[in-house]
mmCIF file of C-alpha atoms in Angstrom:
data_model
loop_
_atom_site.group_PDB
_atom_site.id
_atom_site.type_symbol
_atom_site.label_atom_id
_atom_site.label_comp_id
_atom_site.label_asym_id
_atom_site.label_seq_id
_atom_site.Cartn_x
_atom_site.Cartn_y
_atom_site.Cartn_z
ATOM 1 C CA MET F 80 103.038 102.687 59.460
ATOM 2 C CA LYS F 81 106.350 100.878 59.060
ATOM 3 C CA VAL F 82 108.008 101.846 55.777
ATOM 4 C CA GLU F 83 111.368 100.800 54.338
ATOM 5 C CA LEU F 84 113.312 101.609 51.186
ATOM 6 C CA ILE F 85 115.620 98.716 50.405
ATOM 7 C CA PRO F 86 118.520 99.193 47.965
ATOM 8 C CA VAL F 87 118.959 96.301 45.548
ATOM 9 C CA ILE F 88 121.322 95.585 42.676
ATOM 10 C CA GLU F 89 119.964 93.734 39.671
ATOM 11 C CA ILE F 90 122.306 90.925 38.635
ATOM 12 C CA GLY F 91 121.376 89.059 35.464
ATOM 13 C CA TYR F 92 123.940 86.962 33.542
ATOM 14 C CA HIS F 93 121.174 85.009 31.837
ATOM 15 C CA ASN F 94 123.267 84.877 28.657
ATOM 16 C CA GLN F 95 125.331 81.856 29.650
ATOM 17 C CA GLY F 96 123.668 79.309 27.370
ATOM 18 C CA ILE F 97 121.828 77.638 30.239
ATOM 19 C CA GLU F 98 118.240 76.626 29.568
ATOM 20 C CA SER F 99 115.771 78.737 31.512
ATOM 21 C CA PRO F 100 112.704 77.331 33.286
ATOM 22 C CA ASP F 101 109.717 76.648 31.061
ATOM 23 C CA PHE F 102 107.342 78.394 33.425
ATOM 24 C CA SER F 103 106.895 81.931 34.647
ATOM 25 C CA PRO F 104 106.541 84.441 36.219
ATOM 26 C CA TYR F 105 109.470 84.073 38.560
ATOM 27 C CA TRP F 106 107.511 85.114 41.667
ATOM 28 C CA GLU F 107 105.232 82.115 41.242
ATOM 29 C CA TYR F 108 108.210 79.750 40.783
ATOM 30 C CA PRO F 109 110.937 81.444 42.842
ATOM 31 C CA ASP F 110 112.981 78.328 43.649
ATOM 32 C CA ASP F 111 113.198 77.231 40.017
ATOM 33 C CA TRP F 112 114.245 80.656 38.802
ATOM 34 C CA GLN F 113 116.761 81.103 41.613
ATOM 35 C CA THR F 114 118.323 77.737 40.786
ATOM 36 C CA TYR F 115 118.568 78.839 37.160
ATOM 37 C CA SER F 116 120.195 82.141 38.172
ATOM 38 C CA ASP F 117 122.665 80.381 40.464
ATOM 39 C CA LYS F 118 123.752 78.138 37.582
ATOM 40 C CA CYS F 119 124.213 81.200 35.374
ATOM 41 C CA TYR F 120 126.291 82.970 38.024
ATOM 42 C CA SER F 121 128.530 79.958 38.473
ATOM 43 C CA LYS F 122 129.139 79.637 34.742
ATOM 44 C CA ALA F 123 129.801 83.388 34.488
ATOM 45 C CA GLY F 124 132.663 83.005 36.962
ATOM 46 C CA PHE F 125 131.268 84.068 40.315
ATOM 47 C CA THR F 126 132.966 82.204 43.147
ATOM 48 C CA ASP F 127 130.531 82.834 46.006
ATOM 49 C CA LYS F 128 126.846 82.024 46.313
ATOM 50 C CA PHE F 129 124.487 84.976 46.107
ATOM 51 C CA ILE F 130 121.887 85.643 48.792
ATOM 52 C CA PRO F 131 118.792 86.916 46.946
ATOM 53 C CA TYR F 132 116.674 89.725 48.310
ATOM 54 C CA SER F 133 113.675 87.975 46.780
ATOM 55 C CA LYS F 134 114.189 84.511 45.309
ATOM 56 C CA GLY F 135 114.239 84.377 41.535
ATOM 57 C CA SER F 136 114.014 88.144 41.103
ATOM 58 C CA GLY F 137 117.639 88.865 40.258
ATOM 59 C CA PHE F 138 117.721 91.536 42.989
ATOM 60 C CA TYR F 139 120.393 91.481 45.703
ATOM 61 C CA ARG F 140 120.924 93.798 48.636
ATOM 62 C CA PRO F 141 124.447 95.280 48.476
ATOM 63 C CA LYS F 142 125.317 94.316 52.044
ATOM 64 C CA ASP F 143 124.507 90.668 51.228
ATOM 65 C CA ILE F 144 126.957 90.503 48.292
ATOM 66 C CA THR F 145 130.452 89.224 49.081
ATOM 67 C CA ASP F 146 133.476 91.349 48.200
ATOM 68 C CA SER F 147 134.584 88.857 45.570
ATOM 69 C CA ASN F 148 131.213 88.887 43.838
ATOM 70 C CA LEU F 149 130.885 92.657 44.145
ATOM 71 C CA ILE F 150 134.246 93.226 42.480
ATOM 72 C CA LYS F 151 133.170 91.116 39.507
ATOM 73 C CA VAL F 152 129.791 92.867 39.294
ATOM 74 C CA VAL F 153 131.548 96.242 39.167
ATOM 75 C CA GLU F 154 134.198 95.077 36.690
ATOM 76 C CA ASP F 155 131.557 93.712 34.336
ATOM 77 C CA HIS F 156 129.351 96.789 34.728
ATOM 78 C CA ILE F 157 132.280 99.026 33.758
ATOM 79 C CA GLY F 158 133.284 96.704 30.922
ATOM 80 C CA THR F 159 132.637 99.055 28.004
ATOM 81 C CA PHE F 160 134.603 101.804 29.781
ATOM 82 C CA LYS F 161 137.579 99.508 30.252
ATOM 83 C CA ASP F 162 137.367 98.604 26.559
ATOM 84 C CA GLY F 163 137.365 102.258 25.553
ATOM 85 C CA GLU F 164 133.823 102.148 24.172
ATOM 86 C CA THR F 165 132.244 104.355 26.861
ATOM 87 C CA GLU F 166 133.434 107.703 28.216
ATOM 88 C CA GLU F 167 133.759 108.029 31.983
ATOM 89 C CA ASN F 168 131.171 110.802 32.127
ATOM 90 C CA ASP F 169 128.646 108.507 30.437
ATOM 91 C CA LEU F 170 128.951 105.683 32.967
ATOM 92 C CA CYS F 171 125.696 104.902 34.753
ATOM 93 C CA PRO F 172 125.072 103.602 38.279
ATOM 94 C CA LEU F 173 124.664 99.931 39.053
ATOM 95 C CA PHE F 174 121.380 98.553 37.769
ATOM 96 C CA GLY F 175 118.639 97.911 40.301
ATOM 97 C CA GLY F 176 117.012 100.522 42.489
ATOM 98 C CA TYR F 177 114.839 100.562 45.569
ATOM 99 C CA VAL F 178 112.137 98.282 46.914
ATOM 100 C CA LEU F 179 109.292 100.022 48.715
ATOM 101 C CA LYS F 180 108.334 97.895 51.700
ATOM 102 C CA ILE F 181 105.301 98.574 53.902
ATOM 103 C CA GLU F 182 104.508 96.632 57.071
ATOM 104 C CA ASN F 183 107.093 93.987 56.096
ATOM 105 C CA GLN F 184 105.536 93.493 52.650
ATOM 106 C CA ASP F 185 107.330 94.350 49.398
ATOM 107 C CA VAL F 186 104.802 96.514 47.545
ATOM 108 C CA LEU F 187 106.821 98.060 44.713
ATOM 109 C CA PHE F 188 110.006 96.794 43.076
ATOM 110 C CA PRO F 189 112.398 98.644 40.747
ATOM 111 C CA GLN F 190 111.153 98.442 37.183
ATOM 112 C CA CYS F 191 112.967 97.796 33.909
ATOM 113 C CA CYS F 192 116.048 100.015 33.320
ATOM 114 C CA SER F 193 116.057 101.511 36.824
ATOM 115 C CA ASP F 194 119.326 101.917 38.708
ATOM 116 C CA LEU F 195 120.727 103.090 42.033
ATOM 117 C CA GLY F 196 120.682 106.677 40.755
ATOM 118 C CA ASP F 197 116.933 106.661 41.382
ATOM 119 C CA TRP F 198 117.637 107.663 44.974
ATOM 120 C CA ILE F 199 117.057 111.199 43.622
ATOM 121 C CA TYR F 200 113.488 110.209 42.711
ATOM 122 C CA TRP F 201 112.796 109.256 46.325
ATOM 123 C CA HIS F 202 114.640 112.336 47.604
ATOM 124 C CA SER F 203 112.360 114.577 45.567
ATOM 125 C CA ILE F 204 109.228 112.824 46.826
ATOM 126 C CA VAL F 205 110.058 112.981 50.536
ATOM 127 C CA LYS F 206 111.954 116.279 50.682
ATOM 128 C CA ASP F 207 110.240 118.377 48.014
ATOM 129 C CA LYS F 208 106.833 116.697 47.638
ATOM 130 C CA LYS F 209 107.180 116.418 43.900
ATOM 131 C CA SER F 210 107.727 113.626 41.425
ATOM 132 C CA VAL F 211 110.667 113.807 39.024
ATOM 133 C CA TYR F 212 112.017 111.655 36.217
ATOM 134 C CA TYR F 213 112.186 107.957 37.133
ATOM 135 C CA ASN F 214 114.709 105.865 35.196
ATOM 136 C CA GLY F 215 112.596 102.721 35.271
ATOM 137 C CA HIS F 216 109.560 101.886 33.197
ATOM 138 C CA PRO F 217 106.713 101.667 33.732
ATOM 139 C CA ALA F 218 106.716 104.485 36.285
ATOM 140 C CA PRO F 219 104.024 105.184 38.889
ATOM 141 C CA ILE F 220 101.915 108.318 38.751
ATOM 142 C CA VAL F 221 102.450 110.134 42.049
ATOM 143 C CA GLU F 222 99.994 112.362 43.906
ATOM 144 C CA PHE F 223 100.409 114.137 47.230
ATOM 145 C CA ASP F 224 98.193 115.372 50.012
ATOM 146 C CA SER F 225 99.170 116.937 53.325
ATOM 147 C CA ASN F 226 100.258 113.731 55.060
ATOM 148 C CA SER F 227 100.618 111.027 52.436
ATOM 149 C CA VAL F 228 101.787 110.180 48.946
ATOM 150 C CA THR F 229 99.887 107.881 46.600
ATOM 151 C CA PHE F 230 101.540 105.790 43.885
ATOM 152 C CA TYR F 231 99.238 104.776 41.043
ATOM 153 C CA CYS F 232 100.788 101.705 39.459
ATOM 154 C CA LYS F 233 98.867 101.219 36.248
ATOM 155 C CA ASP F 234 100.188 101.523 32.708
ATOM 156 C CA ASP F 235 98.267 100.770 29.531
ATOM 157 C CA ASP F 236 101.374 99.564 27.700
ATOM 158 C CA GLU F 237 103.390 97.719 30.363
ATOM 159 C CA ASP F 238 102.695 95.667 33.463
ATOM 160 C CA PHE F 239 104.424 96.415 36.733
ATOM 161 C CA VAL F 240 106.730 93.545 37.693
ATOM 162 C CA PRO F 241 106.081 91.825 40.007
ATOM 163 C CA THR F 242 102.341 92.458 39.976
ATOM 164 C CA THR F 243 101.511 95.159 42.505
ATOM 165 C CA ASN F 244 98.481 97.001 43.822
ATOM 166 C CA GLU F 245 97.295 99.701 41.454
ATOM 167 C CA ARG F 246 97.083 102.169 44.352
ATOM 168 C CA ILE F 247 99.687 102.390 47.113
ATOM 169 C CA VAL F 248 99.245 104.999 49.845
ATOM 170 C CA VAL F 249 102.249 105.817 52.033
ATOM 171 C CA ASP F 250 102.529 108.057 55.069
ATOM 172 C CA LEU F 251 104.969 110.808 54.105
ATOM 173 C CA LYS F 252 106.637 111.056 57.500
ATOM 174 C CA ALA F 253 107.241 107.308 57.604
ATOM 175 C CA LEU F 254 108.587 107.418 54.045
ATOM 176 C CA GLU F 255 110.964 110.236 54.939
ATOM 177 C CA ILE F 256 112.330 108.212 57.858
ATOM 178 C CA ALA F 257 112.795 105.271 55.483
ATOM 179 C CA TYR F 258 114.595 107.516 52.997
ATOM 180 C CA ASP F 259 116.968 108.882 55.649
ATOM 181 C CA ARG F 260 117.853 105.327 56.683
ATOM 182 C CA LEU F 261 118.364 104.420 53.036
ATOM 183 C CA ILE F 262 120.914 107.200 52.600
ATOM 184 C CA VAL F 263 122.842 105.902 55.614
ATOM 185 C CA GLU F 264 122.960 102.442 54.020
ATOM 186 C CA LEU F 265 124.038 103.884 50.663
ATOM 187 C CA LYS F 266 126.846 105.853 52.296
ATOM 188 C CA GLU F 267 128.028 102.677 54.010
ATOM 189 C CA PHE F 268 127.981 100.928 50.639
ATOM 190 C CA ALA F 269 129.931 103.819 49.113
ATOM 191 C CA THR F 270 132.593 103.480 51.806
ATOM 192 C CA ARG F 271 132.822 99.780 51.039
ATOM 193 C CA ILE F 272 133.274 100.362 47.304
ATOM 194 C CA SER F 273 135.919 102.980 48.016
ATOM 195 C CA GLY F 274 137.776 100.441 50.143
ATOM 196 C CA LEU F 275 137.718 97.931 47.285
ATOM 197 C CA SER F 276 138.770 100.404 44.600
ATOM 198 C CA ASN F 277 142.430 99.371 44.718
ATOM 199 C CA LYS F 278 141.336 95.891 43.597
ATOM 200 C CA PHE F 279 139.601 97.124 40.449
ATOM 201 C CA SER F 280 141.454 96.780 37.143
ATOM 202 C CA PHE F 281 140.491 100.319 36.084
ATOM 203 C CA LYS F 282 140.752 103.879 37.348
ATOM 204 C CA VAL F 283 138.392 106.814 36.973
ATOM 205 C CA VAL F 284 139.690 110.377 37.100
ATOM 206 C CA ASN F 285 136.713 112.750 36.909
ATOM 207 C CA ASP F 286 134.719 111.416 39.849
ATOM 208 C CA LEU F 287 134.876 108.895 42.664
ATOM 209 C CA ILE F 288 133.934 105.387 41.576
ATOM 210 C CA GLU F 289 131.453 105.098 44.459
ATOM 211 C CA ASN F 290 129.682 108.258 43.287
ATOM 212 C CA ILE F 291 129.419 106.894 39.754
ATOM 213 C CA LEU F 292 128.082 103.501 40.826
ATOM 214 C CA ILE F 293 125.614 104.731 43.447
ATOM 215 C CA PHE F 294 124.828 108.431 43.461
ATOM 216 C CA ARG F 295 125.194 109.531 39.836
ATOM 217 C CA ASN F 296 121.996 110.274 37.950
ATOM 218 C CA LEU F 297 122.427 110.951 34.237
ATOM 219 C CA GLU F 298 119.020 112.642 33.978
ATOM 220 C CA LEU F 299 118.878 114.775 37.129
ATOM 221 C CA ASP F 300 121.244 116.837 39.242
ATOM 222 C CA ILE F 301 120.478 117.079 42.950
ATOM 223 C CA LYS F 302 121.854 120.646 42.994
ATOM 224 C CA THR F 303 119.383 121.665 40.296
ATOM 225 C CA LEU F 304 116.484 120.129 42.226
ATOM 226 C CA GLU F 305 117.405 122.088 45.339
ATOM 227 C CA GLU F 306 117.541 125.466 43.582
#
């Protein structure tokens, strides 16, 4: 089984006064929704064109985002901190999360309110065989057996977006390999953010900016999980 965990950043900017498409969901009209997003990005001040992970979704793989666009994403994400409205210790990671991909098919996307800090969720599943708090909602119910993990994606109050199978079975060994590769990609992204830090208009003092934007989890501490 080929399994991948793909990091993605959610980039919205749908508050630019541009009329949205009259039809939905986005995955049935990806070109229309991507065109709408591109117009919003341009009006918001982005200078480079975004390469979507999945058209119309608002998700973008970090390595596909130009430096210029990434700097603006970070600056806007940290906006309330720069304005003195948010304490540094309360800053959250970049919004988005991780796409679960099996046999070249995207089977589970990050859900509402998830962020890059959810790497800890996947760490706990593959390293400890247990499910912990997931920032996004709705969240799958997770069950384990000796060689696999099953995600039950059904919620009575919310639909999973995009629509996904209610039952997703993943080989644990393949998922662990995918997780290890994910961490390599996240560390490369962290190095990139560190290299851009002198171009940011703000400074943090209690932590590294790359740790805040990628590895911080306001609900869980990796050291606590490993005890």
